[in-house]
Amino acid sequence: MSVTLGSPPADFSAYWEKTLAELDALPVAPQVTAVPMRSSPESTLYEVRMTSTGPYRILAYYSVPNEGEGPFPVVYHAPGYGSVVHIAPFAERAKYVTVALRHRGQRLADQPFKAAFPGLLTTGIESPDSYVYRGIVADCCRVMDFLATREEVAQDKIAVVGNDLALFTAALRPQVDALYCSPSLFYAASQLAPQTSAYPVEELNDYARYYPEKAQAMWDTLAYFEPAYFAPQVKADTVIVNGESAALQPLVKAFGGSVETYASQHSGFLDGVVQATWLAERYGIGEVPLPPHWQS
């Protein structure tokens, strides 16, 4: 299916500038706590609580290698869609500083707001100002602000991997050096969502059926979260998963910098090896750090 994208909302830039201004006005206020049970001889894991817009306290798992001389390159795992966020694999944590964010509403960051799954994708979607993802994008950017304060971080070697949230982070925080993105939530939503019944995007269709009088307001809100409107701001070298498909061509072409595409093999193992290899080659890691059950 081909996709045709119009122009972003007239106040698209102003909307995100206001969001970042609200974030920048708040101190990160990190509370860093070591978690021995989740650490290993190769790396130390920390829970980091920090302040995002609202104000709202969010949580990230943060790990630092115990061997080798820093500063270390970073693999920042932008949060996926679900209540639970997993810590990076031990093998990855031995070579990189790693971050796994739990944004507002996800487990351990669910006070005072506990997200519903399904349901999060349409929470507050009747208005761009009330839409929950405005705050979630700020949460993702806040992690970058925390990383900027850390001596063990190689500030010119920060990779963000994940879904649309990874792309938004790279666009709004230009210190991101590399982006490995699998668009799955917001791209061309008004055109592609009606073509599927798969969750979580089906939540948009559910909303349109249940609240037909609010459907247009929903699509208008989602225009502020269109990945193709963020893409020109991305300076990082980028891989777009399934970017060779006809539907994703407008997104790929919207990037101003270097963009590669990768056709998913629909296998967590096979796709994971490709991603890990790309990062290891980029940052000179040497042997690709793969979990033992992925090694041949």
mmCIF file of C-alpha atoms in Angstrom:
data_model
loop_
_atom_site.group_PDB
_atom_site.id
_atom_site.type_symbol
_atom_site.label_atom_id
_atom_site.label_comp_id
_atom_site.label_asym_id
_atom_site.label_seq_id
_atom_site.Cartn_x
_atom_site.Cartn_y
_atom_site.Cartn_z
ATOM 1 C CA MET A 1 0.000 0.000 0.000
ATOM 2 C CA SER A 2 1.292 3.446 -0.889
ATOM 3 C CA VAL A 3 1.046 6.301 1.586
ATOM 4 C CA THR A 4 0.622 9.997 0.902
ATOM 5 C CA LEU A 5 1.505 12.392 3.692
ATOM 6 C CA GLY A 6 0.439 16.002 3.853
ATOM 7 C CA SER A 7 2.095 18.827 5.731
ATOM 8 C CA PRO A 8 2.574 18.798 9.508
ATOM 9 C CA PRO A 9 0.240 20.889 11.675
ATOM 10 C CA ALA A 10 1.055 24.589 11.486
ATOM 11 C CA ASP A 11 2.102 24.587 15.141
ATOM 12 C CA PHE A 12 3.983 21.280 15.033
ATOM 13 C CA SER A 13 7.344 22.845 15.920
ATOM 14 C CA ALA A 14 5.805 25.119 18.540
ATOM 15 C CA TYR A 15 4.046 22.146 20.168
ATOM 16 C CA TRP A 16 7.281 20.235 20.636
ATOM 17 C CA GLU A 17 9.279 23.322 21.588
ATOM 18 C CA LYS A 18 6.767 23.937 24.374
ATOM 19 C CA THR A 19 7.027 20.306 25.489
ATOM 20 C CA LEU A 20 10.811 20.461 25.663
ATOM 21 C CA ALA A 21 10.712 23.835 27.417
ATOM 22 C CA GLU A 22 8.540 22.302 30.130
ATOM 23 C CA LEU A 23 10.998 19.427 30.431
ATOM 24 C CA ASP A 24 14.091 21.628 30.464
ATOM 25 C CA ALA A 25 12.591 23.752 33.243
ATOM 26 C CA LEU A 26 12.665 20.729 35.574
ATOM 27 C CA PRO A 27 15.831 19.296 37.129
ATOM 28 C CA VAL A 28 16.617 15.700 36.200
ATOM 29 C CA ALA A 29 16.982 14.992 39.946
ATOM 30 C CA PRO A 30 18.333 11.455 39.459
ATOM 31 C CA GLN A 31 18.200 8.927 42.274
ATOM 32 C CA VAL A 32 20.680 6.197 41.355
ATOM 33 C CA THR A 33 20.472 2.918 43.279
ATOM 34 C CA ALA A 34 22.639 -0.147 42.634
ATOM 35 C CA VAL A 35 20.767 -3.444 42.284
ATOM 36 C CA PRO A 36 23.193 -6.243 43.259
ATOM 37 C CA MET A 37 20.678 -8.990 42.492
ATOM 38 C CA ARG A 38 20.527 -7.901 38.840
ATOM 39 C CA SER A 39 24.241 -7.152 38.482
ATOM 40 C CA SER A 40 26.998 -9.543 37.388
ATOM 41 C CA PRO A 41 30.793 -9.700 37.477
ATOM 42 C CA GLU A 42 30.792 -8.029 34.054
ATOM 43 C CA SER A 43 28.417 -5.136 34.778
ATOM 44 C CA THR A 44 26.620 -3.264 37.534
ATOM 45 C CA LEU A 45 22.937 -2.501 37.190
ATOM 46 C CA TYR A 46 21.239 0.527 38.703
ATOM 47 C CA GLU A 47 17.689 1.716 39.035
ATOM 48 C CA VAL A 48 17.497 5.402 38.193
ATOM 49 C CA ARG A 49 14.494 7.493 39.095
ATOM 50 C CA MET A 50 14.306 10.902 37.464
ATOM 51 C CA THR A 51 11.824 13.713 36.942
ATOM 52 C CA SER A 52 9.967 14.297 33.697
ATOM 53 C CA THR A 53 7.153 16.678 32.798
ATOM 54 C CA GLY A 54 4.154 16.815 35.071
ATOM 55 C CA PRO A 55 6.260 16.602 37.166
ATOM 56 C CA TYR A 56 6.349 12.803 37.047
ATOM 57 C CA ARG A 57 8.975 10.400 38.387
ATOM 58 C CA ILE A 58 10.006 7.780 35.862
ATOM 59 C CA LEU A 59 12.334 4.775 36.142
ATOM 60 C CA ALA A 60 15.165 3.485 33.993
ATOM 61 C CA TYR A 61 17.389 0.450 34.319
ATOM 62 C CA TYR A 62 20.958 1.639 33.787
ATOM 63 C CA SER A 63 23.973 -0.634 33.557
ATOM 64 C CA VAL A 64 27.704 0.056 33.350
ATOM 65 C CA PRO A 65 30.426 -2.425 32.349
ATOM 66 C CA ASN A 66 32.812 -3.412 35.129
ATOM 67 C CA GLU A 67 35.675 -4.334 32.799
ATOM 68 C CA GLY A 68 37.536 -2.193 30.299
ATOM 69 C CA GLU A 69 38.216 1.507 30.281
ATOM 70 C CA GLY A 70 35.403 3.957 29.702
ATOM 71 C CA PRO A 71 33.814 6.037 28.571
ATOM 72 C CA PHE A 72 31.625 3.394 26.944
ATOM 73 C CA PRO A 73 29.218 3.558 23.996
ATOM 74 C CA VAL A 74 25.542 3.465 24.921
ATOM 75 C CA VAL A 75 22.634 1.324 23.778
ATOM 76 C CA TYR A 76 19.441 3.024 24.880
ATOM 77 C CA HIS A 77 16.387 0.793 24.521
ATOM 78 C CA ALA A 78 13.363 3.023 24.022
ATOM 79 C CA PRO A 79 10.308 1.476 25.705
ATOM 80 C CA GLY A 80 8.011 -0.802 23.780
ATOM 81 C CA TYR A 81 4.239 -0.994 24.056
ATOM 82 C CA GLY A 82 3.373 -2.960 27.176
ATOM 83 C CA SER A 83 3.444 -2.781 30.936
ATOM 84 C CA VAL A 84 6.789 -4.565 31.410
ATOM 85 C CA VAL A 85 10.189 -3.387 30.172
ATOM 86 C CA HIS A 86 13.054 -5.880 30.165
ATOM 87 C CA ILE A 87 16.648 -5.210 31.144
ATOM 88 C CA ALA A 88 19.272 -5.473 28.400
ATOM 89 C CA PRO A 89 20.927 -8.908 28.029
ATOM 90 C CA PHE A 90 24.025 -9.652 30.116
ATOM 91 C CA ALA A 91 26.224 -9.926 27.016
ATOM 92 C CA GLU A 92 25.252 -6.437 25.866
ATOM 93 C CA ARG A 93 25.660 -5.004 29.347
ATOM 94 C CA ALA A 94 29.249 -6.293 29.476
ATOM 95 C CA LYS A 95 30.279 -4.106 26.517
ATOM 96 C CA TYR A 96 27.977 -1.071 26.561
ATOM 97 C CA VAL A 97 26.366 1.291 28.963
ATOM 98 C CA THR A 98 22.736 0.257 28.551
ATOM 99 C CA VAL A 99 19.477 1.966 29.403
ATOM 100 C CA ALA A 100 15.952 0.552 29.435
ATOM 101 C CA LEU A 101 13.293 3.150 30.231
ATOM 102 C CA ARG A 102 9.983 2.525 31.978
ATOM 103 C CA HIS A 103 7.930 5.552 30.992
ATOM 104 C CA ARG A 104 4.972 6.920 32.913
ATOM 105 C CA GLY A 105 2.269 4.321 33.389
ATOM 106 C CA GLN A 106 4.501 1.290 32.899
ATOM 107 C CA ARG A 107 5.189 -1.055 35.800
ATOM 108 C CA LEU A 108 7.362 0.526 38.519
ATOM 109 C CA ALA A 109 6.605 3.943 37.030
ATOM 110 C CA ASP A 110 2.847 3.591 37.517
ATOM 111 C CA GLN A 111 2.228 6.016 40.355
ATOM 112 C CA PRO A 112 0.072 8.055 40.183
ATOM 113 C CA PHE A 113 -0.843 6.875 36.646
ATOM 114 C CA LYS A 114 -1.236 3.196 35.791
ATOM 115 C CA ALA A 115 -1.492 2.565 32.058
ATOM 116 C CA ALA A 116 -4.061 0.187 30.625
ATOM 117 C CA PHE A 117 -3.065 -2.313 27.935
ATOM 118 C CA PRO A 118 -4.977 -2.137 25.681
ATOM 119 C CA GLY A 119 -5.928 1.485 26.162
ATOM 120 C CA LEU A 120 -2.744 3.503 26.552
ATOM 121 C CA LEU A 121 -2.539 4.363 22.857
ATOM 122 C CA THR A 122 -5.772 6.375 23.037
ATOM 123 C CA THR A 123 -5.483 7.860 26.542
ATOM 124 C CA GLY A 124 -6.239 11.574 26.265
ATOM 125 C CA ILE A 125 -6.121 11.377 22.471
ATOM 126 C CA GLU A 126 -8.996 13.837 21.993
ATOM 127 C CA SER A 127 -6.482 16.711 22.212
ATOM 128 C CA PRO A 128 -2.752 17.101 21.513
ATOM 129 C CA ASP A 129 -2.337 18.775 24.903
ATOM 130 C CA SER A 130 -3.992 15.977 26.868
ATOM 131 C CA TYR A 131 -2.576 13.043 24.889
ATOM 132 C CA VAL A 132 -0.511 10.806 27.154
ATOM 133 C CA TYR A 133 2.199 10.347 24.555
ATOM 134 C CA ARG A 134 3.210 13.975 24.844
ATOM 135 C CA GLY A 135 4.480 13.144 28.324
ATOM 136 C CA ILE A 136 5.886 9.785 27.239
ATOM 137 C CA VAL A 137 8.015 11.427 24.555
ATOM 138 C CA ALA A 138 9.282 13.841 27.207
ATOM 139 C CA ASP A 139 10.144 10.829 29.381
ATOM 140 C CA CYS A 140 12.261 9.408 26.566
ATOM 141 C CA CYS A 141 14.093 12.704 26.129
ATOM 142 C CA ARG A 142 14.717 12.951 29.880
ATOM 143 C CA VAL A 143 16.886 9.837 29.729
ATOM 144 C CA MET A 144 19.156 11.630 27.257
ATOM 145 C CA ASP A 145 19.495 14.483 29.736
ATOM 146 C CA PHE A 146 20.572 11.993 32.403
ATOM 147 C CA LEU A 147 23.120 10.398 30.080
ATOM 148 C CA ALA A 148 24.620 13.828 29.373
ATOM 149 C CA THR A 149 25.690 14.029 33.030
ATOM 150 C CA ARG A 150 27.528 10.696 33.181
ATOM 151 C CA GLU A 151 31.323 10.478 32.923
ATOM 152 C CA GLU A 152 31.204 6.795 31.970
ATOM 153 C CA VAL A 153 29.199 7.606 28.824
ATOM 154 C CA ALA A 154 30.911 8.247 25.492
ATOM 155 C CA GLN A 155 28.789 11.250 24.577
ATOM 156 C CA ASP A 156 29.440 10.862 20.838
ATOM 157 C CA LYS A 157 28.457 7.170 20.816
ATOM 158 C CA ILE A 158 24.837 6.983 21.923
ATOM 159 C CA ALA A 159 22.544 4.640 19.988
ATOM 160 C CA VAL A 160 18.783 4.513 20.486
ATOM 161 C CA VAL A 161 16.893 1.403 19.416
ATOM 162 C CA GLY A 162 13.174 0.684 19.407
ATOM 163 C CA ASN A 163 9.905 1.810 17.875
ATOM 164 C CA ASP A 164 8.629 5.286 16.996
ATOM 165 C CA LEU A 165 9.709 6.564 20.419
ATOM 166 C CA ALA A 166 13.329 5.922 19.459
ATOM 167 C CA LEU A 167 12.879 8.082 16.359
ATOM 168 C CA PHE A 168 11.211 10.885 18.323
ATOM 169 C CA THR A 169 14.070 10.833 20.832
ATOM 170 C CA ALA A 170 16.703 11.074 18.110
ATOM 171 C CA ALA A 171 14.862 14.003 16.534
ATOM 172 C CA LEU A 172 14.377 15.970 19.746
ATOM 173 C CA ARG A 173 17.741 15.200 21.358
ATOM 174 C CA PRO A 174 20.334 15.564 18.570
ATOM 175 C CA GLN A 175 23.180 14.086 20.651
ATOM 176 C CA VAL A 176 21.841 10.678 19.559
ATOM 177 C CA ASP A 177 24.526 9.259 17.275
ATOM 178 C CA ALA A 178 22.743 6.196 15.864
ATOM 179 C CA LEU A 179 19.103 5.192 15.451
ATOM 180 C CA TYR A 180 17.798 1.662 14.848
ATOM 181 C CA CYS A 181 14.049 2.006 14.457
ATOM 182 C CA SER A 182 11.090 -0.280 13.813
ATOM 183 C CA PRO A 183 8.096 2.046 13.244
ATOM 184 C CA SER A 184 5.025 0.375 14.675
ATOM 185 C CA LEU A 185 2.646 2.839 16.321
ATOM 186 C CA PHE A 186 2.125 6.209 14.686
ATOM 187 C CA TYR A 187 3.299 6.206 11.078
ATOM 188 C CA ALA A 188 0.558 7.278 8.629
ATOM 189 C CA ALA A 189 -1.946 6.225 11.278
ATOM 190 C CA SER A 190 -5.086 7.556 9.617
ATOM 191 C CA GLN A 191 -4.272 5.612 6.428
ATOM 192 C CA LEU A 192 -2.705 2.422 7.774
ATOM 193 C CA ALA A 193 -4.672 1.772 10.973
ATOM 194 C CA PRO A 194 -7.942 1.023 9.117
ATOM 195 C CA GLN A 195 -6.048 -1.622 7.110
ATOM 196 C CA THR A 196 -5.242 -3.762 10.157
ATOM 197 C CA SER A 197 -6.937 -5.435 13.092
ATOM 198 C CA ALA A 198 -3.694 -6.046 15.001
ATOM 199 C CA TYR A 199 -3.123 -4.499 18.384
ATOM 200 C CA PRO A 200 -1.982 -2.045 19.541
ATOM 201 C CA VAL A 201 -2.895 -0.065 16.397
ATOM 202 C CA GLU A 202 -6.369 -1.622 16.494
ATOM 203 C CA GLU A 203 -6.957 0.559 19.555
ATOM 204 C CA LEU A 204 -7.254 3.494 17.165
ATOM 205 C CA ASN A 205 -9.910 1.672 15.157
ATOM 206 C CA ASP A 206 -11.739 0.727 18.354
ATOM 207 C CA TYR A 207 -11.766 4.377 19.409
ATOM 208 C CA ALA A 208 -13.062 5.538 16.042
ATOM 209 C CA ARG A 209 -15.888 2.972 16.164
ATOM 210 C CA TYR A 210 -16.852 3.715 19.750
ATOM 211 C CA TYR A 211 -16.528 7.499 19.508
ATOM 212 C CA PRO A 212 -17.256 8.343 15.861
ATOM 213 C CA GLU A 213 -17.868 11.972 16.781
ATOM 214 C CA LYS A 214 -14.287 12.166 18.152
ATOM 215 C CA ALA A 215 -12.521 10.269 15.372
ATOM 216 C CA GLN A 216 -11.366 13.340 13.474
ATOM 217 C CA ALA A 217 -9.985 14.883 16.676
ATOM 218 C CA MET A 218 -7.997 11.667 17.214
ATOM 219 C CA TRP A 219 -6.470 11.786 13.747
ATOM 220 C CA ASP A 220 -5.690 15.472 14.228
ATOM 221 C CA THR A 221 -3.868 14.691 17.481
ATOM 222 C CA LEU A 222 -1.880 11.894 15.861
ATOM 223 C CA ALA A 223 -0.582 14.319 13.234
ATOM 224 C CA TYR A 224 1.670 15.739 15.972
ATOM 225 C CA PHE A 225 3.187 12.260 16.358
ATOM 226 C CA GLU A 226 3.780 11.462 12.699
ATOM 227 C CA PRO A 227 7.313 9.998 12.440
ATOM 228 C CA ALA A 228 7.860 11.465 8.973
ATOM 229 C CA TYR A 229 7.477 14.971 10.411
ATOM 230 C CA PHE A 230 10.248 14.249 12.940
ATOM 231 C CA ALA A 231 12.577 12.554 10.456
ATOM 232 C CA PRO A 232 14.139 15.712 8.942
ATOM 233 C CA GLN A 233 15.418 16.657 12.399
ATOM 234 C CA VAL A 234 17.286 13.371 12.901
ATOM 235 C CA LYS A 235 21.051 13.773 12.540
ATOM 236 C CA ALA A 236 21.929 10.220 13.590
ATOM 237 C CA ASP A 237 22.907 7.487 11.166
ATOM 238 C CA THR A 238 19.733 5.453 10.857
ATOM 239 C CA VAL A 239 18.425 1.981 10.102
ATOM 240 C CA ILE A 240 14.689 1.661 9.413
ATOM 241 C CA VAL A 241 13.384 -1.873 9.743
ATOM 242 C CA ASN A 242 11.172 -2.799 6.771
ATOM 243 C CA GLY A 243 12.054 0.566 5.258
ATOM 244 C CA GLU A 244 12.191 -0.971 1.782
ATOM 245 C CA SER A 245 8.405 -1.468 1.793
ATOM 246 C CA ALA A 246 6.303 0.816 -0.385
ATOM 247 C CA ALA A 247 4.310 2.097 2.575
ATOM 248 C CA LEU A 248 7.419 3.295 4.420
ATOM 249 C CA GLN A 249 9.053 5.066 1.484
ATOM 250 C CA PRO A 250 7.743 8.535 2.451
ATOM 251 C CA LEU A 251 9.286 8.078 5.895
ATOM 252 C CA VAL A 252 12.645 6.900 4.562
ATOM 253 C CA LYS A 253 12.788 9.803 2.107
ATOM 254 C CA ALA A 254 11.963 12.303 4.864
ATOM 255 C CA PHE A 255 15.313 11.760 6.591
ATOM 256 C CA GLY A 256 17.969 14.305 5.839
ATOM 257 C CA GLY A 257 20.937 12.102 6.762
ATOM 258 C CA SER A 258 22.221 8.594 6.161
ATOM 259 C CA VAL A 259 19.485 5.947 6.122
ATOM 260 C CA GLU A 260 19.767 2.188 5.668
ATOM 261 C CA THR A 261 16.868 -0.237 5.473
ATOM 262 C CA TYR A 262 16.576 -3.768 6.768
ATOM 263 C CA ALA A 263 13.875 -6.308 5.921
ATOM 264 C CA SER A 264 12.735 -8.014 9.094
ATOM 265 C CA GLN A 265 12.920 -11.799 9.112
ATOM 266 C CA HIS A 266 10.181 -11.862 11.772
ATOM 267 C CA SER A 267 12.478 -13.632 14.192
ATOM 268 C CA GLY A 268 13.654 -12.104 17.460
ATOM 269 C CA PHE A 269 16.863 -14.112 17.125
ATOM 270 C CA LEU A 270 17.671 -13.333 13.484
ATOM 271 C CA ASP A 271 16.656 -9.676 13.700
ATOM 272 C CA GLY A 272 18.455 -9.325 17.024
ATOM 273 C CA VAL A 273 21.714 -10.621 15.572
ATOM 274 C CA VAL A 274 21.528 -8.100 12.730
ATOM 275 C CA GLN A 275 20.928 -5.222 15.136
ATOM 276 C CA ALA A 276 23.694 -6.339 17.508
ATOM 277 C CA THR A 277 26.140 -6.744 14.620
ATOM 278 C CA TRP A 278 25.362 -3.272 13.245
ATOM 279 C CA LEU A 279 25.987 -1.680 16.637
ATOM 280 C CA ALA A 280 29.157 -3.683 17.336
ATOM 281 C CA GLU A 281 30.678 -2.796 13.966
ATOM 282 C CA ARG A 282 29.743 0.849 14.428
ATOM 283 C CA TYR A 283 31.366 1.141 17.831
ATOM 284 C CA GLY A 284 34.342 -1.199 17.309
ATOM 285 C CA ILE A 285 33.206 -3.699 19.920
ATOM 286 C CA GLY A 286 34.955 -6.637 18.252
ATOM 287 C CA GLU A 287 33.154 -9.889 18.966
ATOM 288 C CA VAL A 288 29.418 -9.243 18.714
ATOM 289 C CA PRO A 289 27.960 -9.479 22.241
ATOM 290 C CA LEU A 290 25.184 -12.041 21.816
ATOM 291 C CA PRO A 291 23.256 -13.958 24.485
ATOM 292 C CA PRO A 292 24.580 -17.523 24.842
ATOM 293 C CA HIS A 293 21.435 -19.083 23.341
ATOM 294 C CA TRP A 294 21.931 -16.952 20.199
ATOM 295 C CA GLN A 295 25.500 -18.075 19.611
ATOM 296 C CA SER A 296 26.103 -20.789 17.059
#
